[in-house]
Coordinates of C-alpha atoms in Angstrom, one line a residue:
X84 CA 51.1 91.2 -101.6
X85 CA 49.4 92.6 -98.6
X86 CA 52.1 91.6 -96.1
X87 CA 55.7 92.5 -95.5
X88 CA 57.9 91.2 -92.7
X89 CA 60.8 93.2 -91.2
X90 CA 63.2 91.9 -88.7
X91 CA 64.4 94.2 -86.0
X92 CA 67.3 93.8 -83.7
X93 CA 66.7 94.1 -79.9
X94 CA 69.8 95.2 -78.1
X95 CA 70.3 93.2 -74.9
X96 CA 72.5 94.7 -72.2
X97 CA 74.4 93.1 -69.4
X98 CA 75.0 95.6 -66.6
X99 CA 75.7 94.9 -63.0
X100 CA 76.2 97.5 -60.2
X101 CA 77.4 97.2 -56.6
X102 CA 76.8 99.4 -53.6
X103 CA 78.2 99.1 -50.1
X104 CA 76.6 100.7 -47.1
X105 CA 77.7 100.9 -43.5
X106 CA 75.0 99.3 -41.2
X107 CA 76.5 99.6 -37.8
X108 CA 76.5 102.7 -35.7
X109 CA 79.6 104.3 -34.4
X110 CA 81.6 105.6 -32.6
X111 CA 84.2 103.1 -33.7
X112 CA 87.1 102.1 -31.5
X113 CA 89.5 99.1 -31.3
X114 CA 87.6 95.9 -30.7
X115 CA 84.3 97.3 -32.2
X116 CA 82.3 95.4 -34.8
X117 CA 81.7 97.1 -38.1
X118 CA 78.9 95.7 -40.4
X119 CA 78.3 96.5 -44.1
X120 CA 75.5 95.7 -46.6
X121 CA 76.7 94.8 -50.0
X122 CA 74.1 95.0 -52.7
X123 CA 74.5 93.7 -56.3
X124 CA 71.9 95.0 -58.7
X125 CA 71.2 93.8 -62.2
X126 CA 70.6 96.9 -64.3
X127 CA 70.6 95.1 -67.6
X128 CA 68.1 93.2 -69.7
X129 CA 69.9 89.8 -69.3
X130 CA 70.0 87.6 -66.3
X131 CA 73.3 87.1 -64.5
X132 CA 74.0 83.5 -63.5
X133 CA 77.5 83.7 -62.0
X134 CA 78.5 86.6 -59.8
X135 CA 81.4 86.8 -57.4
X136 CA 82.0 89.8 -55.1
X137 CA 85.3 90.4 -53.3
X138 CA 85.3 92.4 -50.1
X139 CA 88.7 94.0 -49.4
X140 CA 89.1 95.4 -45.9
X141 CA 92.0 97.6 -45.1
X142 CA 94.6 96.2 -42.7
X143 CA 93.2 96.8 -39.2
X144 CA 89.9 95.0 -40.0
X145 CA 89.5 91.3 -39.3
X146 CA 86.7 89.3 -40.9
X147 CA 84.1 88.4 -38.3
X148 CA 81.5 86.7 -40.5
X149 CA 78.7 86.6 -43.0
X150 CA 75.5 87.6 -41.3
X151 CA 72.8 87.3 -44.0
X152 CA 72.2 87.0 -47.7
X153 CA 71.8 84.3 -50.3
X154 CA 75.6 84.0 -50.9
X155 CA 78.3 81.5 -50.3
X156 CA 81.3 82.6 -48.3
X157 CA 84.3 81.2 -50.3
X158 CA 86.7 81.7 -47.3
X159 CA 89.1 83.9 -49.2
X160 CA 87.3 87.3 -49.0
X161 CA 85.0 86.4 -51.9
X162 CA 81.3 85.7 -51.9
X163 CA 79.4 83.9 -54.7
X164 CA 75.7 84.7 -55.3
X165 CA 73.8 81.4 -54.9
X166 CA 71.1 82.1 -57.5
X167 CA 70.5 83.8 -60.8
X168 CA 70.2 87.5 -60.6
X169 CA 67.3 88.3 -62.8
X170 CA 67.0 91.6 -64.8
X171 CA 66.0 94.4 -62.5
X172 CA 66.6 92.3 -59.3
X173 CA 69.0 93.1 -56.4
X174 CA 70.6 90.9 -53.8
X175 CA 71.9 92.2 -50.5
X176 CA 74.2 90.4 -48.1
X177 CA 75.7 91.6 -44.8
X178 CA 79.3 91.1 -43.6
X179 CA 81.0 92.1 -40.3
X180 CA 84.6 92.9 -39.3
X181 CA 86.2 93.6 -36.0
X182 CA 88.6 96.6 -35.6
X183 CA 91.9 95.1 -34.4
X184 CA 92.8 95.9 -30.8
X185 CA 96.2 97.1 -31.9
X186 CA 95.0 99.4 -34.7
X187 CA 96.7 102.8 -34.4
X188 CA 95.2 104.8 -37.3
X189 CA 92.2 107.1 -37.4
X190 CA 90.3 105.7 -40.4
X191 CA 89.6 102.4 -42.1
X192 CA 88.4 101.8 -45.7
X193 CA 86.7 98.7 -46.9
X194 CA 86.2 98.2 -50.7
X195 CA 83.9 95.7 -52.4
X196 CA 84.0 94.9 -56.1
X197 CA 82.4 92.5 -58.5
X198 CA 85.4 90.3 -59.5
X199 CA 83.7 87.8 -61.7
X200 CA 80.5 87.5 -63.7
X201 CA 79.2 85.6 -66.7
X202 CA 78.5 88.5 -69.1
X203 CA 80.1 91.4 -70.8
X204 CA 79.2 94.4 -68.7
X205 CA 78.5 97.5 -70.7
X206 CA 80.0 100.0 -68.3
X207 CA 82.4 98.2 -66.0
X208 CA 85.1 95.5 -66.0
X209 CA 85.2 93.0 -63.1
X210 CA 88.2 92.9 -60.9
X211 CA 90.0 95.9 -62.3
X212 CA 90.0 98.0 -59.2
X213 CA 88.6 101.2 -60.8
X214 CA 86.8 103.1 -58.1
X215 CA 84.7 105.2 -60.6
X216 CA 83.1 102.1 -62.1
X217 CA 79.6 101.1 -60.8
X218 CA 80.8 97.6 -59.9
X219 CA 82.9 98.9 -57.0
X220 CA 82.1 100.8 -53.9
X221 CA 83.8 101.6 -50.6
X222 CA 83.0 102.9 -47.1
X223 CA 85.4 104.7 -44.8
X224 CA 84.9 104.9 -41.0
X225 CA 86.6 107.1 -38.5
X226 CA 88.2 105.2 -35.6
X227 CA 88.4 107.0 -32.3
X228 CA 91.6 106.4 -30.5
X229 CA 91.3 106.0 -26.8
X230 CA 94.1 105.9 -24.3
X231 CA 93.9 104.2 -20.9
X232 CA 96.9 104.7 -18.8
X233 CA 97.4 103.5 -15.3
X234 CA 100.1 104.6 -12.8
X235 CA 101.3 102.5 -9.8
X236 CA 103.9 103.6 -7.2
X237 CA 105.5 100.9 -5.0
X238 CA 107.9 101.5 -2.1
X239 CA 111.1 99.6 -2.7
X240 CA 113.3 100.6 0.2
X241 CA 112.9 99.1 3.7
X242 CA 112.2 101.2 6.7
X243 CA 112.5 102.4 9.3
X244 CA 112.9 105.9 7.9
X245 CA 114.5 108.9 9.6
X246 CA 115.2 112.4 8.6
X247 CA 117.8 112.2 5.7
X248 CA 117.0 108.6 4.8
X249 CA 116.8 107.6 1.2
X250 CA 113.4 106.3 0.2
X251 CA 113.1 104.5 -3.2
X252 CA 110.0 103.9 -5.3
X253 CA 109.2 102.0 -8.5
X254 CA 106.8 103.9 -10.6
X255 CA 105.1 102.0 -13.4
X256 CA 103.0 103.4 -16.2
X257 CA 100.9 100.8 -18.1

């Protein structure tokens, strides 16, 4: 015999990663719009056919819309990638939020995580809220608090006035 066959096993890996980046410039105040790029990258050797990302803004941020990206907005804070994510490929989409006019804090955090996929990821578990895994990322912004006070003073007593008369005012601060 001058031939010998040997079968080898090729390990296939399923590995998705997510990053979140702030794309809008501050300073941030109540009523401002905040935008983020969310990027899902296939770091494995297998294609990913079904990928769902959940974006979880802190109370104080109100969803303003999906700006770009080949994803479907599911209407519940989740986004489904519309196409197969091939090995080595990435997909980026952009979402915006508005800082609530009544927000009283000084910072807001927004977390994104892959919550569903069709494989067995080698180094992360979808939807388990573990910040150190590569399928979850967050961004925190500082919110500048501004105060706008107005004072008005209105005369409430009728004249004429003489020395020793009582004069009354309503003072209103808004």
